PDB file of C-alpha atoms in Angstrom:
ATOM      1  CA  MET J  27      14.977 -35.187  -2.870  1.00  0.00           C
ATOM      2  CA  MET J  28      18.085 -36.189  -0.998  1.00  0.00           C
ATOM      3  CA  LEU J  29      20.707 -33.498  -0.438  1.00  0.00           C
ATOM      4  CA  ILE J  30      23.129 -33.042   2.420  1.00  0.00           C
ATOM      5  CA  ARG J  31      22.122 -30.309   4.919  1.00  0.00           C
ATOM      6  CA  ILE J  32      19.052 -29.299   2.889  1.00  0.00           C
ATOM      7  CA  ASN J  33      15.768 -29.640   4.760  1.00  0.00           C
ATOM      8  CA  SER J  34      13.543 -32.174   2.962  1.00  0.00           C
ATOM      9  CA  ILE J  35      10.670 -29.649   3.002  1.00  0.00           C
ATOM     10  CA  LEU J  36      12.656 -27.693   0.414  1.00  0.00           C
ATOM     11  CA  SER J  37      11.411 -29.524  -2.661  1.00  0.00           C
ATOM     12  CA  PRO J  38      12.742 -28.699  -6.137  1.00  0.00           C
ATOM     13  CA  ASP J  39       9.586 -26.658  -6.794  1.00  0.00           C
ATOM     14  CA  LEU J  40      10.246 -24.596  -3.665  1.00  0.00           C
ATOM     15  CA  LEU J  41      14.014 -24.302  -4.058  1.00  0.00           C
ATOM     16  CA  ALA J  42      13.696 -22.900  -7.589  1.00  0.00           C
ATOM     17  CA  PRO J  43      11.995 -19.608  -6.627  1.00  0.00           C
ATOM     18  CA  LEU J  44      14.098 -19.280  -3.479  1.00  0.00           C
ATOM     19  CA  ARG J  45      17.173 -19.506  -5.688  1.00  0.00           C
ATOM     20  CA  THR J  46      15.953 -17.173  -8.431  1.00  0.00           C
ATOM     21  CA  ILE J  47      14.376 -14.308  -6.513  1.00  0.00           C
ATOM     22  CA  GLY J  48      16.571 -11.271  -6.116  1.00  0.00           C
ATOM     23  CA  HIS J  49      17.401  -8.817  -3.375  1.00  0.00           C
ATOM     24  CA  GLY J  50      14.257  -7.050  -2.234  1.00  0.00           C
ATOM     25  CA  ASP J  51      11.863  -9.633  -3.654  1.00  0.00           C
ATOM     26  CA  GLU J  52       9.403 -11.039  -1.154  1.00  0.00           C
ATOM     27  CA  ILE J  53       7.834 -14.418  -0.515  1.00  0.00           C
ATOM     28  CA  ALA J  54       4.775 -15.153   1.603  1.00  0.00           C
ATOM     29  CA  ILE J  55       4.237 -18.303   3.658  1.00  0.00           C
ATOM     30  CA  VAL J  56       0.536 -18.584   4.454  1.00  0.00           C
ATOM     31  CA  ASP J  57      -1.920 -20.703   6.408  1.00  0.00           C
ATOM     32  CA  GLY J  58      -4.514 -23.070   4.998  1.00  0.00           C
ATOM     33  CA  ASN J  59      -7.310 -20.478   5.133  1.00  0.00           C
ATOM     34  CA  TYR J  60      -5.436 -17.797   3.200  1.00  0.00           C
ATOM     35  CA  PRO J  61      -6.781 -17.141  -0.355  1.00  0.00           C
ATOM     36  CA  ALA J  62      -3.394 -18.052  -1.825  1.00  0.00           C
ATOM     37  CA  LEU J  63      -4.538 -18.949  -5.336  1.00  0.00           C
ATOM     38  CA  ALA J  64      -6.352 -15.628  -5.712  1.00  0.00           C
ATOM     39  CA  HIS J  65      -3.405 -13.590  -4.402  1.00  0.00           C
ATOM     40  CA  ALA J  66      -0.379 -15.425  -5.814  1.00  0.00           C
ATOM     41  CA  ARG J  67       1.623 -14.548  -8.906  1.00  0.00           C
ATOM     42  CA  ARG J  68       3.428 -17.873  -8.346  1.00  0.00           C
ATOM     43  CA  LEU J  69       1.950 -20.459  -5.986  1.00  0.00           C
ATOM     44  CA  ILE J  70       3.735 -23.348  -4.295  1.00  0.00           C
ATOM     45  CA  ARG J  71       1.439 -25.691  -2.380  1.00  0.00           C
ATOM     46  CA  LEU J  72       2.844 -27.580   0.584  1.00  0.00           C
ATOM     47  CA  ASP J  73      -0.259 -29.517   1.522  1.00  0.00           C
ATOM     48  CA  GLY J  74       0.084 -31.483   4.740  1.00  0.00           C
ATOM     49  CA  LEU J  75       2.747 -29.197   6.199  1.00  0.00           C
ATOM     50  CA  THR J  76       2.172 -26.619   8.911  1.00  0.00           C
ATOM     51  CA  LEU J  77       3.587 -23.109   8.986  1.00  0.00           C
ATOM     52  CA  ILE J  78       6.465 -23.252  11.483  1.00  0.00           C
ATOM     53  CA  PRO J  79       8.442 -26.121   9.877  1.00  0.00           C
ATOM     54  CA  VAL J  80       8.125 -24.370   6.500  1.00  0.00           C
ATOM     55  CA  ILE J  81       9.349 -21.033   7.895  1.00  0.00           C
ATOM     56  CA  ASP J  82      12.223 -22.879   9.559  1.00  0.00           C
ATOM     57  CA  ALA J  83      13.183 -24.619   6.305  1.00  0.00           C
ATOM     58  CA  VAL J  84      12.998 -21.412   4.240  1.00  0.00           C
ATOM     59  CA  LEU J  85      15.021 -19.367   6.734  1.00  0.00           C
ATOM     60  CA  SER J  86      17.676 -22.094   6.788  1.00  0.00           C
ATOM     61  CA  VAL J  87      18.642 -21.183   3.203  1.00  0.00           C
ATOM     62  CA  LEU J  88      17.255 -17.718   2.415  1.00  0.00           C
ATOM     63  CA  PRO J  89      19.180 -14.564   3.320  1.00  0.00           C
ATOM     64  CA  VAL J  90      16.877 -11.923   4.805  1.00  0.00           C
ATOM     65  CA  ASP J  91      17.256  -8.265   3.838  1.00  0.00           C
ATOM     66  CA  ASP J  92      19.423  -6.365   6.294  1.00  0.00           C
ATOM     67  CA  PHE J  93      19.546  -3.141   4.258  1.00  0.00           C
ATOM     68  CA  ILE J  94      16.266  -2.005   5.824  1.00  0.00           C
ATOM     69  CA  ASP J  95      14.511  -2.532   9.152  1.00  0.00           C
ATOM     70  CA  GLY J  96      11.308  -4.082   7.787  1.00  0.00           C
ATOM     71  CA  SER J  97      11.982  -7.414   6.140  1.00  0.00           C
ATOM     72  CA  LEU J  98       9.735  -9.783   8.118  1.00  0.00           C
ATOM     73  CA  PHE J  99       5.987  -9.153   8.267  1.00  0.00           C
ATOM     74  CA  ARG J 100       3.221 -11.130   9.974  1.00  0.00           C
ATOM     75  CA  SER J 101      -0.518 -10.882   9.600  1.00  0.00           C
ATOM     76  CA  THR J 102      -2.571  -9.632  12.532  1.00  0.00           C
ATOM     77  CA  VAL J 103      -5.691 -10.661  14.399  1.00  0.00           C
ATOM     78  CA  GLY J 104      -8.286  -8.394  12.839  1.00  0.00           C
ATOM     79  CA  ASP J 105      -7.312  -4.726  13.011  1.00  0.00           C
ATOM     80  CA  SER J 106      -5.122  -5.011  16.088  1.00  0.00           C
ATOM     81  CA  ALA J 107      -1.373  -4.928  15.492  1.00  0.00           C
ATOM     82  CA  ASP J 108      -0.825  -5.576  19.208  1.00  0.00           C
ATOM     83  CA  ASP J 109      -2.796  -8.829  19.570  1.00  0.00           C
ATOM     84  CA  PHE J 110      -0.741 -12.022  19.374  1.00  0.00           C
ATOM     85  CA  ASN J 111      -2.124 -15.490  18.791  1.00  0.00           C
ATOM     86  CA  GLU J 112       0.001 -18.485  19.744  1.00  0.00           C
ATOM     87  CA  ILE J 113       0.984 -18.876  16.084  1.00  0.00           C
ATOM     88  CA  HIS J 114       2.406 -15.326  16.126  1.00  0.00           C
ATOM     89  CA  HIS J 115       4.571 -16.150  19.141  1.00  0.00           C
ATOM     90  CA  GLN J 116       5.868 -19.214  17.288  1.00  0.00           C
ATOM     91  CA  ILE J 117       6.529 -17.192  14.117  1.00  0.00           C
ATOM     92  CA  VAL J 118       8.566 -14.644  16.096  1.00  0.00           C
ATOM     93  CA  LYS J 119      10.452 -17.365  17.984  1.00  0.00           C
ATOM     94  CA  THR J 120      11.364 -19.162  14.747  1.00  0.00           C
ATOM     95  CA  CYS J 121      12.503 -15.946  13.054  1.00  0.00           C
ATOM     96  CA  LYS J 122      14.593 -15.004  16.120  1.00  0.00           C
ATOM     97  CA  ARG J 123      16.537 -18.267  15.838  1.00  0.00           C
ATOM     98  CA  TYR J 124      17.924 -17.063  12.505  1.00  0.00           C
ATOM     99  CA  LEU J 125      17.657 -13.296  12.935  1.00  0.00           C
ATOM    100  CA  PRO J 126      17.904 -12.406  16.629  1.00  0.00           C
ATOM    101  CA  LYS J 127      17.904  -8.637  16.033  1.00  0.00           C
ATOM    102  CA  LYS J 128      15.137  -8.475  13.419  1.00  0.00           C
ATOM    103  CA  LEU J 129      11.616  -7.423  14.335  1.00  0.00           C
ATOM    104  CA  VAL J 130       8.623  -9.219  12.874  1.00  0.00           C
ATOM    105  CA  VAL J 131       6.452  -6.291  11.838  1.00  0.00           C
ATOM    106  CA  PRO J 132       2.660  -6.673  12.144  1.00  0.00           C
ATOM    107  CA  LEU J 133       0.653  -5.734   9.037  1.00  0.00           C
ATOM    108  CA  VAL J 134      -3.085  -5.243   9.503  1.00  0.00           C
ATOM    109  CA  GLY J 135      -5.517  -7.139   7.230  1.00  0.00           C
ATOM    110  CA  GLY J 136      -5.726  -5.194   3.977  1.00  0.00           C
ATOM    111  CA  ASP J 137      -2.114  -4.041   4.175  1.00  0.00           C
ATOM    112  CA  PHE J 138      -0.949  -7.640   4.549  1.00  0.00           C
ATOM    113  CA  TYR J 139      -3.145  -8.824   1.657  1.00  0.00           C
ATOM    114  CA  ALA J 140      -1.881  -6.040  -0.623  1.00  0.00           C
ATOM    115  CA  ARG J 141       1.727  -6.897   0.152  1.00  0.00           C
ATOM    116  CA  VAL J 142       1.161 -10.612  -0.535  1.00  0.00           C
ATOM    117  CA  LYS J 143      -0.286  -9.756  -3.955  1.00  0.00           C
ATOM    118  CA  ASN J 144       3.071  -8.151  -4.801  1.00  0.00           C
ATOM    119  CA  CYS J 145       5.146 -11.089  -3.543  1.00  0.00           C
ATOM    120  CA  HIS J 146       7.259 -13.026  -6.009  1.00  0.00           C
ATOM    121  CA  THR J 147       5.973 -16.339  -4.641  1.00  0.00           C
ATOM    122  CA  VAL J 148       3.312 -17.507  -2.198  1.00  0.00           C
ATOM    123  CA  ILE J 149       3.883 -20.749  -0.308  1.00  0.00           C
ATOM    124  CA  SER J 150       0.570 -22.209   0.851  1.00  0.00           C
ATOM    125  CA  THR J 151       0.665 -24.558   3.859  1.00  0.00           C
ATOM    126  CA  SER J 152      -2.020 -26.570   5.621  1.00  0.00           C
ATOM    127  CA  GLU J 153      -1.594 -24.551   8.832  1.00  0.00           C
ATOM    128  CA  PRO J 154      -5.003 -24.718  10.579  1.00  0.00           C
ATOM    129  CA  ARG J 155      -4.453 -21.801  12.985  1.00  0.00           C
ATOM    130  CA  LEU J 156      -5.891 -18.473  11.896  1.00  0.00           C
ATOM    131  CA  TYR J 157      -3.646 -15.523  10.951  1.00  0.00           C
ATOM    132  CA  GLY J 158      -0.613 -17.787  10.544  1.00  0.00           C
ATOM    133  CA  ASN J 159       1.046 -15.847   7.754  1.00  0.00           C
ATOM    134  CA  LEU J 160       4.519 -14.400   7.185  1.00  0.00           C
ATOM    135  CA  ILE J 161       6.213 -12.357   4.459  1.00  0.00           C
ATOM    136  CA  ILE J 162      10.005 -12.507   4.077  1.00  0.00           C
ATOM    137  CA  ARG J 163      12.027  -9.970   2.075  1.00  0.00           C
ATOM    138  CA  LYS J 164      15.118 -11.536   0.506  1.00  0.00           C
ATOM    139  CA  GLY J 165      18.529 -10.100   1.277  1.00  0.00           C
ATOM    140  CA  VAL J 166      21.957 -10.595  -0.238  1.00  0.00           C
ATOM    141  CA  ILE J 167      24.787 -13.022   0.313  1.00  0.00           C
ATOM    142  CA  TYR J 168      27.916 -11.002   0.928  1.00  0.00           C
ATOM    143  CA  PRO J 169      31.140 -12.042  -0.798  1.00  0.00           C
ATOM    144  CA  THR J 170      33.784 -13.520   1.453  1.00  0.00           C
ATOM    145  CA  GLU J 171      37.365 -12.286   1.359  1.00  0.00           C
ATOM    146  CA  ASP J 172      38.671 -15.592   0.029  1.00  0.00           C
ATOM    147  CA  LYS J 173      36.320 -15.433  -2.969  1.00  0.00           C
ATOM    148  CA  LEU J 174      37.276 -11.922  -4.081  1.00  0.00           C
TER     149      LEU J 174
END
């Protein structure tokens, strides 16, 4: 796919759900160990790609919900919401580039899994690092004055 200013990671199969999901719908971007097929209503496989470039590509086009505080959620190491792996630091850093004031909320094991099962789409990567998972809640694109 060759489009101007569209990251090449954003294939037609990935752009379609990003374009069609509505405000409040969620997508999950998960690591290679995540049981994506078992948990996904709609599954997009991005074999060969790691987590951070995929998050970066998705956030480059997807508005994130600013109506509520919790719109970015990461998985945790076991039952500890306070433990950070290196992948978690990279997830937060990538999200902060697009959303400097948004927190990335930790969701412990079962809570994260339950939320993924309700996501509109799950994007499965080949990320080898454990607990490299993120949920993004879609926001709105506000009208501009010149388009009213």
